[in-house]
mmCIF file of C-alpha atoms in Angstrom:
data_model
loop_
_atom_site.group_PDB
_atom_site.id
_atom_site.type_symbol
_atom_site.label_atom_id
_atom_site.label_comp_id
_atom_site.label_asym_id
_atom_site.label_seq_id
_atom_site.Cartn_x
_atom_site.Cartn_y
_atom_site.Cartn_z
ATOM 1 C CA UNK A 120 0.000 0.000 0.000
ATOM 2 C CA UNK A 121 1.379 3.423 -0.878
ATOM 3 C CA UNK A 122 0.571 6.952 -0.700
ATOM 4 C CA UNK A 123 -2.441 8.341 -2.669
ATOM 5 C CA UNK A 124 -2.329 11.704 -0.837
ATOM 6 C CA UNK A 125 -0.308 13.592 0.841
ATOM 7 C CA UNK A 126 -0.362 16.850 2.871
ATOM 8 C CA UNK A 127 1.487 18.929 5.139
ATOM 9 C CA UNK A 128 0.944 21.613 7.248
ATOM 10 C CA UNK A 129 3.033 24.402 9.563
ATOM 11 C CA UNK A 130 1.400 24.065 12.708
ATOM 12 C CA UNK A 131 2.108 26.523 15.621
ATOM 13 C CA UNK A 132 2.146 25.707 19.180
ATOM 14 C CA UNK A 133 -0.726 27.854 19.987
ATOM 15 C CA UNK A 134 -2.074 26.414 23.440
ATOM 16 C CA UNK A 135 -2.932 29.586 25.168
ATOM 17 C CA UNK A 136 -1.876 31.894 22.732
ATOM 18 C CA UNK A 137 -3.825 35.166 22.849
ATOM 19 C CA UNK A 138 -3.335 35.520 19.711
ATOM 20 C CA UNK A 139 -3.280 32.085 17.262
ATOM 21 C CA UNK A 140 -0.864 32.008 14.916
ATOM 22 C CA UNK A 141 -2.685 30.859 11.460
ATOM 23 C CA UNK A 142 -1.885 27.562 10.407
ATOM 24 C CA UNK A 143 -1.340 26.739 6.372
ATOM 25 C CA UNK A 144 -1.104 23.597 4.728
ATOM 26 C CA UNK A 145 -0.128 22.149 1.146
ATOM 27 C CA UNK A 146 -0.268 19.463 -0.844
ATOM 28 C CA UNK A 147 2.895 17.414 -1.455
ATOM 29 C CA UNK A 148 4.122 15.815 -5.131
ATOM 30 C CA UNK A 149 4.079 12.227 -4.727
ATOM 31 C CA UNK A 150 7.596 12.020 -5.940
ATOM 32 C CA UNK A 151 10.581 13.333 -5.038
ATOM 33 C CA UNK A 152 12.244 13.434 -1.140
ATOM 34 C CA UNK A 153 10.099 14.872 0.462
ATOM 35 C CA UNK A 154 7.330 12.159 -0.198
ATOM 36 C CA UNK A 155 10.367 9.240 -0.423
ATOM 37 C CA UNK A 156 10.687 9.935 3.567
ATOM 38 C CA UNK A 157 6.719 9.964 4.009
ATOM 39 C CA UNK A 158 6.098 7.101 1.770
ATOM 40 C CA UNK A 159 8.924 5.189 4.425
ATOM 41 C CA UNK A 160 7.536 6.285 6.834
ATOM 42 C CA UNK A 161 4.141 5.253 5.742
ATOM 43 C CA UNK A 162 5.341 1.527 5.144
ATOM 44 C CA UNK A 163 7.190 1.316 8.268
ATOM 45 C CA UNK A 164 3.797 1.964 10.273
ATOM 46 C CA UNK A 165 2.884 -1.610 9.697
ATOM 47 C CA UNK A 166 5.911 -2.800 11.858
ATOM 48 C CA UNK A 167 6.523 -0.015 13.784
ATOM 49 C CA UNK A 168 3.429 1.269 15.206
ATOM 50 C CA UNK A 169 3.116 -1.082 17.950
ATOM 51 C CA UNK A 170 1.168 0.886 20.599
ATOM 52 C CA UNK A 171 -2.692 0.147 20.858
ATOM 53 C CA UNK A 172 -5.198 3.181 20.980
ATOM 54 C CA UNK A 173 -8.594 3.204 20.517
ATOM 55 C CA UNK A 174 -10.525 6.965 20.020
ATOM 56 C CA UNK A 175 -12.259 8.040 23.796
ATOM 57 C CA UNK A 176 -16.621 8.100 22.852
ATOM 58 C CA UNK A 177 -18.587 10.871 24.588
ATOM 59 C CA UNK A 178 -19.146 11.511 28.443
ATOM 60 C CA UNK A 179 -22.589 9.850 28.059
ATOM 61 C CA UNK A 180 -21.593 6.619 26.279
ATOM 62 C CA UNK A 181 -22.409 7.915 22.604
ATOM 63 C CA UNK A 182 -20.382 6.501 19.790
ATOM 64 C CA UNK A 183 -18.980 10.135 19.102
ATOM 65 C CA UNK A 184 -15.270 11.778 19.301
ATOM 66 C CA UNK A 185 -14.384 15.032 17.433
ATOM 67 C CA UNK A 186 -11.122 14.465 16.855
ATOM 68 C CA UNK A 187 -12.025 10.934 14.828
ATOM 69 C CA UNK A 188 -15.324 12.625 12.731
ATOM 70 C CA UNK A 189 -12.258 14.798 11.905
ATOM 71 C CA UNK A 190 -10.127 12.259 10.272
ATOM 72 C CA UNK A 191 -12.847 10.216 8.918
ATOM 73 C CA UNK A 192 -13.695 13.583 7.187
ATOM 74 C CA UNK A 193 -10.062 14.020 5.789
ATOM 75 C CA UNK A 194 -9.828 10.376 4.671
ATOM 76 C CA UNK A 195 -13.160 10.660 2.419
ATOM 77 C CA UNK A 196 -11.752 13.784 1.161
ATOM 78 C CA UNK A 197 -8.402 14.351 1.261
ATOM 79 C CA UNK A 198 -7.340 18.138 0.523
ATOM 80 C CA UNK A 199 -5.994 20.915 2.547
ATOM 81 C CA UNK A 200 -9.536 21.860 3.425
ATOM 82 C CA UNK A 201 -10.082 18.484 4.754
ATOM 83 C CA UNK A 202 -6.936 18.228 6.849
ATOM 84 C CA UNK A 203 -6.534 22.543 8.080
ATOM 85 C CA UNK A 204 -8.962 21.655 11.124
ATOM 86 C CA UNK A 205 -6.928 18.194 12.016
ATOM 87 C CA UNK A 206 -4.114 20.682 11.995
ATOM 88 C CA UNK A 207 -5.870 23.304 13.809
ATOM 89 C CA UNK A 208 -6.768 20.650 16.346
ATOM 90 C CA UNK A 209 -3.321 19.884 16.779
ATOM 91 C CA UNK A 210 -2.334 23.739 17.466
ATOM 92 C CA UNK A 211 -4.608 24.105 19.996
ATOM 93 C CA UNK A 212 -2.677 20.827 22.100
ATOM 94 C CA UNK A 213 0.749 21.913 21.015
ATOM 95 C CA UNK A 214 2.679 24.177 23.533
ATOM 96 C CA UNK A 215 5.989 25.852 23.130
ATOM 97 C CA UNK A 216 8.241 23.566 24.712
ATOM 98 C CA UNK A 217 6.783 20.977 21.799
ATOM 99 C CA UNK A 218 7.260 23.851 19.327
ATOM 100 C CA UNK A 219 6.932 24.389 15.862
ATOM 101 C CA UNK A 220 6.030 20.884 13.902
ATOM 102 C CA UNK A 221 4.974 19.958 10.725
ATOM 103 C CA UNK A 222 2.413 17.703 10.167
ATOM 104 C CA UNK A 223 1.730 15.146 7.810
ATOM 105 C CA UNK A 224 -1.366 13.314 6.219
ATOM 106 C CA UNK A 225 -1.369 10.422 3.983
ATOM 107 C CA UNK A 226 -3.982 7.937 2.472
ATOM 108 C CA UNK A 227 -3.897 5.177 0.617
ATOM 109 C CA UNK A 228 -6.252 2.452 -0.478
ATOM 110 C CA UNK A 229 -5.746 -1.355 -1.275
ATOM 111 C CA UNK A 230 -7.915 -4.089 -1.455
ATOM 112 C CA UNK A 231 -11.233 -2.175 -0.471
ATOM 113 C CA UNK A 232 -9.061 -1.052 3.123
ATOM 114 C CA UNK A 233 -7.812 2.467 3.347
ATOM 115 C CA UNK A 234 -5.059 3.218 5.601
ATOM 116 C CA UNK A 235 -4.069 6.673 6.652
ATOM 117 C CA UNK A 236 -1.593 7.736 8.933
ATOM 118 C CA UNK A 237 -1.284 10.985 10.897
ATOM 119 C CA UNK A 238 2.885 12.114 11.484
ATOM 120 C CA UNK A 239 4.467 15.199 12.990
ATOM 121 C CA UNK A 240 8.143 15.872 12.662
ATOM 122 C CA UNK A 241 9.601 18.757 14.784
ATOM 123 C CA UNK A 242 10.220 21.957 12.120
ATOM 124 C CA UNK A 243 13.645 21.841 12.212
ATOM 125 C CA UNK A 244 14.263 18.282 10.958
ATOM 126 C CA UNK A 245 15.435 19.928 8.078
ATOM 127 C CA UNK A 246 12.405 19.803 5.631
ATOM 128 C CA UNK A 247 12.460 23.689 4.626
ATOM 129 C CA UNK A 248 9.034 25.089 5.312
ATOM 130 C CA UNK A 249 8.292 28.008 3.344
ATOM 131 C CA UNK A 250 5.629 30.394 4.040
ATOM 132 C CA UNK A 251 3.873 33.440 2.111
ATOM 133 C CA UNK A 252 0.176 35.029 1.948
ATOM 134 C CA UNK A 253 -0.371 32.942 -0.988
ATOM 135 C CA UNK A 254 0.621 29.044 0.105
ATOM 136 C CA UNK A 255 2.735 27.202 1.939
ATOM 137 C CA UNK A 256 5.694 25.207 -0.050
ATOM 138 C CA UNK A 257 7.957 22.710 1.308
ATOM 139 C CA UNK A 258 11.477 21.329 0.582
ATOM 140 C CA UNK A 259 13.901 18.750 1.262
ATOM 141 C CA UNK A 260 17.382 19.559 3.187
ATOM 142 C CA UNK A 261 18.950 16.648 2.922
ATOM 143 C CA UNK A 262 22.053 17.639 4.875
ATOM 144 C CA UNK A 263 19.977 18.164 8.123
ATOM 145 C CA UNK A 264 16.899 16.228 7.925
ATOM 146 C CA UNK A 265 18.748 13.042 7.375
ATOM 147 C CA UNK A 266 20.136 12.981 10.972
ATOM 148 C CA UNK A 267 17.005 13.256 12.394
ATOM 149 C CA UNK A 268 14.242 11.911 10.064
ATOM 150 C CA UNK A 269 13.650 8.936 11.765
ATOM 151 C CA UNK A 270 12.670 11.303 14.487
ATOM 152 C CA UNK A 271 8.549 11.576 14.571
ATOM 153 C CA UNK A 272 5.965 10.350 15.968
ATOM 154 C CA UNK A 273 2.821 8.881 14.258
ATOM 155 C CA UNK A 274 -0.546 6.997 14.131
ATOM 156 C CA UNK A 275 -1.787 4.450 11.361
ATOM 157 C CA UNK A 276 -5.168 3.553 10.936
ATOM 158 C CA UNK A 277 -6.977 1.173 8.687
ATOM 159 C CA UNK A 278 -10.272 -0.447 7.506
ATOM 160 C CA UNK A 279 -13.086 0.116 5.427
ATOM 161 C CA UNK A 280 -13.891 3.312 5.009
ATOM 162 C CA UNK A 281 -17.265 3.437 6.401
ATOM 163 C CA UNK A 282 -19.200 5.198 9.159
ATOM 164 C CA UNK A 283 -17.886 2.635 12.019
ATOM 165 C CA UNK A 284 -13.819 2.990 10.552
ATOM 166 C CA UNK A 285 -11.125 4.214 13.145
ATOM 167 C CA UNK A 286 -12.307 3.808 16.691
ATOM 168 C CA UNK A 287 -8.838 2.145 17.088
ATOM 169 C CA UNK A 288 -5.310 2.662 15.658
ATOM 170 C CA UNK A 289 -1.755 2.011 16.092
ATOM 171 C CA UNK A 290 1.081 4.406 17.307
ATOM 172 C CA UNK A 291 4.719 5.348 16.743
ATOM 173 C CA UNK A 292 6.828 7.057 18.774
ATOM 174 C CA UNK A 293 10.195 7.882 17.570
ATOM 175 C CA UNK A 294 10.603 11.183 19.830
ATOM 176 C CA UNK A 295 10.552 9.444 23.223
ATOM 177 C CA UNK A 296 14.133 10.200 24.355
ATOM 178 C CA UNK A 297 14.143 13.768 23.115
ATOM 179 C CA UNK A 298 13.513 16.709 25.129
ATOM 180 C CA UNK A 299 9.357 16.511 24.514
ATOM 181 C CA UNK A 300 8.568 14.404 27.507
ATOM 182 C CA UNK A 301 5.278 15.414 27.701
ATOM 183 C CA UNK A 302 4.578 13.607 23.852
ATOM 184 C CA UNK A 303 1.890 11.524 25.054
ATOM 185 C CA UNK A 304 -0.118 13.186 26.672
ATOM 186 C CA UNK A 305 -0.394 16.082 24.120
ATOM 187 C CA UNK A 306 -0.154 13.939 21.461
ATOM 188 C CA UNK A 307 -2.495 10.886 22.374
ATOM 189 C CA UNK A 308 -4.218 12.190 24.720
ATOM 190 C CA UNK A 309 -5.351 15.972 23.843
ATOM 191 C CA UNK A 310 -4.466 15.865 20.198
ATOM 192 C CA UNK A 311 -6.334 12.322 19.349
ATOM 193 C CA UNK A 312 -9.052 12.234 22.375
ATOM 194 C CA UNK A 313 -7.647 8.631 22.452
ATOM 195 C CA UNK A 314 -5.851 6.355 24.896
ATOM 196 C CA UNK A 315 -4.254 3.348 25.103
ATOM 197 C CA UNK A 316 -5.969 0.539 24.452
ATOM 198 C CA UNK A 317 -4.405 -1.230 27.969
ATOM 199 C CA UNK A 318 -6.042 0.895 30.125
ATOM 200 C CA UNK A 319 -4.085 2.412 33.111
ATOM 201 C CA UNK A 320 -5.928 0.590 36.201
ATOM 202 C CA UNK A 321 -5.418 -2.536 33.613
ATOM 203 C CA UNK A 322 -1.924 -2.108 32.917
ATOM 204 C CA UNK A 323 -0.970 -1.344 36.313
ATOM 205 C CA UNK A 324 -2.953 -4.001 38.045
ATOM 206 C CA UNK A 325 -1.104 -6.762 35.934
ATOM 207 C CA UNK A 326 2.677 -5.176 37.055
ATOM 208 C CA UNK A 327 1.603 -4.802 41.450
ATOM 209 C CA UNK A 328 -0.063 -8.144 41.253
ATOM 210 C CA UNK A 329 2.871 -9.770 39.401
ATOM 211 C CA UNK A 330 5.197 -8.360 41.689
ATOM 212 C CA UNK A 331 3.193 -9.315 44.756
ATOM 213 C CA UNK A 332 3.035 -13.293 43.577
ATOM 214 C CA UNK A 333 6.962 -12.863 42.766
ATOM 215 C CA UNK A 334 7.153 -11.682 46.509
ATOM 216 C CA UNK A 335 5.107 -14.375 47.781
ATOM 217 C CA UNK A 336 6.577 -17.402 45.948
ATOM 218 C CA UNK A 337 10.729 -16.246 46.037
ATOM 219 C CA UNK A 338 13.021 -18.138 48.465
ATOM 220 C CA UNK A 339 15.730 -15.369 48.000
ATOM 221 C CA UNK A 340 15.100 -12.826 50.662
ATOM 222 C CA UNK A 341 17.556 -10.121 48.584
ATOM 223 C CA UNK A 342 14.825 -10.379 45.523
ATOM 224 C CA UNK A 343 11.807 -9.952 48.440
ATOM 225 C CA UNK A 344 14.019 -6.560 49.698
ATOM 226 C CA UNK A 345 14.194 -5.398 45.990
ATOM 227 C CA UNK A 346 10.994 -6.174 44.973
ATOM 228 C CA UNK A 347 9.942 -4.101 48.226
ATOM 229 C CA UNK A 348 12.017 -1.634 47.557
ATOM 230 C CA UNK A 349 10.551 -1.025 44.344
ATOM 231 C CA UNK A 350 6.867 -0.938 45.153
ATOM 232 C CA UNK A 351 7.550 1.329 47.762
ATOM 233 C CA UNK A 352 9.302 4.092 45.146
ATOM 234 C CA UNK A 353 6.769 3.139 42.638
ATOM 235 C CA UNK A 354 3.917 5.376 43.694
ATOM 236 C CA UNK A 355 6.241 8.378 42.671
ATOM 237 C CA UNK A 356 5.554 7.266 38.481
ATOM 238 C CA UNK A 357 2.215 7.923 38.673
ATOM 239 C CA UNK A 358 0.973 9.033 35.573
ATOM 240 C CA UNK A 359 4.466 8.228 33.294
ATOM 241 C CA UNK A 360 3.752 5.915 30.322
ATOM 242 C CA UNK A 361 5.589 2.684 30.693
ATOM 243 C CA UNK A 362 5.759 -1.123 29.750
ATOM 244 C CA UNK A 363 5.907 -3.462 32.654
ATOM 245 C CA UNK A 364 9.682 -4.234 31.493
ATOM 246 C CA UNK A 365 10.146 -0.489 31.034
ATOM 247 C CA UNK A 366 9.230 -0.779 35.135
ATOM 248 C CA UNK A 367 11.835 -3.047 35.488
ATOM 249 C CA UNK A 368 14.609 -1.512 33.820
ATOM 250 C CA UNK A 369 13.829 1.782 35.574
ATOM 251 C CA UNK A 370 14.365 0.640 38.653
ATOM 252 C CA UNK A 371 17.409 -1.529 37.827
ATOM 253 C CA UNK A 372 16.167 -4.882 39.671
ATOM 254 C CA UNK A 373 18.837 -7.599 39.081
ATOM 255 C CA UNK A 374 18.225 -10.185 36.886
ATOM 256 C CA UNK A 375 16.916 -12.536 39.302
ATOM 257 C CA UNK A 376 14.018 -10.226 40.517
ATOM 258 C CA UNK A 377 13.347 -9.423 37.226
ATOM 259 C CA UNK A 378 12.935 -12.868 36.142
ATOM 260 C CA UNK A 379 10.546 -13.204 38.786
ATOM 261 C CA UNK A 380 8.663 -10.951 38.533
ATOM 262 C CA UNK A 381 8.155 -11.504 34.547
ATOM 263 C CA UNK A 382 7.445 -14.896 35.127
ATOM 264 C CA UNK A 383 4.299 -13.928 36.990
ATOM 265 C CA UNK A 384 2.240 -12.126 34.313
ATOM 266 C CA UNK A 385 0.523 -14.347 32.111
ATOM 267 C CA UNK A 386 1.745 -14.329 28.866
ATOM 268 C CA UNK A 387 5.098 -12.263 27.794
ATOM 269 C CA UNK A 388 3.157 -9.501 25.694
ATOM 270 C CA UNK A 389 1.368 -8.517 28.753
ATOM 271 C CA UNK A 390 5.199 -7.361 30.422
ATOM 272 C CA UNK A 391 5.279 -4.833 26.559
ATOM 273 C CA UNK A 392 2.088 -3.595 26.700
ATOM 274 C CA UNK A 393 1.765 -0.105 27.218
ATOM 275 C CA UNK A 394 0.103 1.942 29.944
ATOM 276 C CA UNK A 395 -0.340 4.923 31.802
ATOM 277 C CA UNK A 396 1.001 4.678 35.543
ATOM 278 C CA UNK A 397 -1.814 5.070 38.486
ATOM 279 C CA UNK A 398 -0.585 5.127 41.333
ATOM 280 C CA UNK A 399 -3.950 4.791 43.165
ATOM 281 C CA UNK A 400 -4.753 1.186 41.697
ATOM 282 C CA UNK A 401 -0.836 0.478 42.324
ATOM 283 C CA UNK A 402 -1.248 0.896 46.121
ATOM 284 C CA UNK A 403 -4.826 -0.464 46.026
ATOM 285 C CA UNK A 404 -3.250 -3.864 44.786
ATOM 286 C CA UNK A 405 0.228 -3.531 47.120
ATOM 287 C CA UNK A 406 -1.537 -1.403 50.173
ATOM 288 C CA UNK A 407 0.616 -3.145 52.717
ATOM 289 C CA UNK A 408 4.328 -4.422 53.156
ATOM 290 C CA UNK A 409 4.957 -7.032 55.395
ATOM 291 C CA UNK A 410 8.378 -7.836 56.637
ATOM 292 C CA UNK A 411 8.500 -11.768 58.340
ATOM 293 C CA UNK A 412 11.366 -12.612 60.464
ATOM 294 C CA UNK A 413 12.808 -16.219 61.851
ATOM 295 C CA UNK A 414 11.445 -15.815 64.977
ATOM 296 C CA UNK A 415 7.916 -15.592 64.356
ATOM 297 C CA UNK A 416 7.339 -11.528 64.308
ATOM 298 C CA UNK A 417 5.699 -9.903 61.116
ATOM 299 C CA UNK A 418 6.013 -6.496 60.948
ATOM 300 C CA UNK A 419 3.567 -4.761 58.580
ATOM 301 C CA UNK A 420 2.724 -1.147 57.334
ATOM 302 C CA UNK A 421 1.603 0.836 54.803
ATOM 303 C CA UNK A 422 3.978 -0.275 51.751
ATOM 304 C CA UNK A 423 4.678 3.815 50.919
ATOM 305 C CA UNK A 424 5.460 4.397 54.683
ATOM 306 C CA UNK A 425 7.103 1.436 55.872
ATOM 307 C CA UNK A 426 10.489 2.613 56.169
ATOM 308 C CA UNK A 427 8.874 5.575 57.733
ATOM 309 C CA UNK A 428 7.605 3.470 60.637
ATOM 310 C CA UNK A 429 9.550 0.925 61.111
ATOM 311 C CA UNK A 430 13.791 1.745 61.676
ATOM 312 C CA UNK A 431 15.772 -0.983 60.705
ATOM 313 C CA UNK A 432 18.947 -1.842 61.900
ATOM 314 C CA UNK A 433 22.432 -2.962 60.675
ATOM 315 C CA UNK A 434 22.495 -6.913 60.249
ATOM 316 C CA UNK A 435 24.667 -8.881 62.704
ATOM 317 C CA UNK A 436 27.272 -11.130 61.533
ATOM 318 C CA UNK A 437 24.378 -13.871 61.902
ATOM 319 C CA UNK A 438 22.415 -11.654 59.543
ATOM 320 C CA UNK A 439 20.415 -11.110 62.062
ATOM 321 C CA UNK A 440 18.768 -7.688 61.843
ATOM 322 C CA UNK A 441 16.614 -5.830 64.493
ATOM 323 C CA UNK A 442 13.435 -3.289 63.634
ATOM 324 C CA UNK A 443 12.100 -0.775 66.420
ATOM 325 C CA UNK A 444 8.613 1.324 65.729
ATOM 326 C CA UNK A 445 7.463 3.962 68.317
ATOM 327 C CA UNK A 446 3.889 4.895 69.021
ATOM 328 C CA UNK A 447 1.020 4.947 70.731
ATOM 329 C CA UNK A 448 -1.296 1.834 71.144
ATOM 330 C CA UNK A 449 -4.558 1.823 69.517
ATOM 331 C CA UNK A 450 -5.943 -1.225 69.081
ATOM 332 C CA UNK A 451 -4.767 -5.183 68.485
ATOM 333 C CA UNK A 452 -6.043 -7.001 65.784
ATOM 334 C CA UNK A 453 -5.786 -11.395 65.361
ATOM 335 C CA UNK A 454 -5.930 -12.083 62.220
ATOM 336 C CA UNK A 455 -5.510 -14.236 59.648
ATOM 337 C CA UNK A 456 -2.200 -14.320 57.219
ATOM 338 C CA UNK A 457 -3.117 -15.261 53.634
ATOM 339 C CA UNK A 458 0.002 -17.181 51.823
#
């Protein structure tokens, strides 16, 4: 499947901007550079774009989300017309630490399915945007742009093109270690309405209770302390995108406790899937941290404040360690100890 259509347009980060900059768009030859890197890029969506996102509906339920009547709109029509309130839309979510950008729209058809795919590339890439009252043209710097072209981030989607197309799509990001941290949330979130398709209470109910059967089933007491260690930090991500390896990594578990932990979600994709951070359902799944010693005492607290209330002592050459809490009694509790 290649590129049928293919425009571009200048778009200004005008989130709270008194004063909007206008945005102007063209269409784009389907030949030369220019379109060789978009027609790559285009292709590469299939194997790239690994991220699941489905379109947000309306507050009440209703099948209904701007941003997608928008596309749908350009993908029946493609022109500058069709695409200059996508862009527009994209504006309005784009702030000045994202900058300038240019964005991109493509279609193409095969086999009764049309795909199209929706790309931004920060300005300076090196394609040569070129702006007067009367259109917008762009060129290729080749010199520039070809250090950083494989710099963007996109969305594919594809189907018939009928009423019901789109609700879900595929995304690229190739801009995650530059200086735009905030990508998805401007970008997926504000920009698209959308989110990903592993919702956040999803995604991070799979990582806390794979790390709480890793806990529970280990014989090595070191991987218990870091797998502790880590759920106690962990409220401090809320809200960052991750994969449950990308959890991992970040916290720099050894291999052992990451092998444990792994082992412990169902199936391997569910450790790449991606989701939003929430630290609520994390602590609603790990609320307490309980620390069992040889002689029979189990010392438990919240799992954020455990090191807060409990003061733990240097080990003995026995390994032998000793914990002290201070406070005032309020109540004793029997209970029973699931394992």
């Amino acid at each position: 499947m290649t590129i049928q259509h293919l425009h571009t347009f200048l778009v200004y980060p005008n989130k709270g901007a008194a004063e909007p900059h206008a945005i102007s768009g063209a269409g784009v030859p389907l030949e030369g550079e220019v379109f060789d890197v978009l027609d790559d890029v285009y292709s590469a969506t299939d194997r790239e774009c690994k991220i699941d996102i489905s379109f947000n509906r309306a507050a009440d339920g209703e099948a209904a989300n701007e941003c997608r009547d928008l596309l749908l709109a350009y993908a029946n029509a493609p022109s500058v017309a069709t695409g200059l309130p996508l862009a527009d839309r994209l504006g309005i979510h784009t702030t000045r630490r994202s900058a300038l950008g240019l964005l991109f729209l493509a279609v193409g058809t095969i086999d009764q399915e049309t795909k199209v795919i929706v790309a931004r590339f920060a300005a300076n890439s090196g394609i040569l945007a070129n702006e007067n009252p009367e259109q917008l043209t762009v060129s290729f710097i080749k010199q520039v742009f070809m250090r950083s072209a494989g710099a963007y981030k996109a969305v594919a989607y594809q189907g018939p093109l009928t009423p019901q197309a789109f609700w879900s799509g595929k995304a690229v990001d190739r801009q995650i270690n530059s200086r735009e941290v905030e990508v998805s949330q401007y970008w997926i979130t504000d920009f698209l309405d959308s989110d990903f398709r592993t919702t956040s209470a999803q995604g991070t109910r799979v990582l806390a209770v794979a790390m709480r059967n890793a806990a529970r089933k280990s014989n090595n007491i070191k991987v218990k302390q870091e797998i502790a260690a880590s759920a106690t930090l962990a409220p401090n991500l809320n809200q960052q995108v991750m994969t449950g390896v990308e959890f991992l990594e970040q916290f720099a578990l050894s291999a052992e406790a990451k092998h444990a932990i792994s082992s412990e979600f169902r199936h391997a994709g569910l450790a790449n899937e991606q989701f939003r951070f929430s630290s609520e359902e994390f602590e609603r799944q790990l609320p307490y941290r309980t620390v069992e010693l040889n002689s029979g005492a189990m010392l438990t607290a919240p799992a954020a404040e455990f090191d807060e209330v409990f003061e733990r002592g240097d080990a003995n050459e026995a390994g032998e360690v000793t914990y002290t809490a201070t406070g005032v009694e309020v109540g004793v509790k029997l209970t029973r100890i699931a394992r």
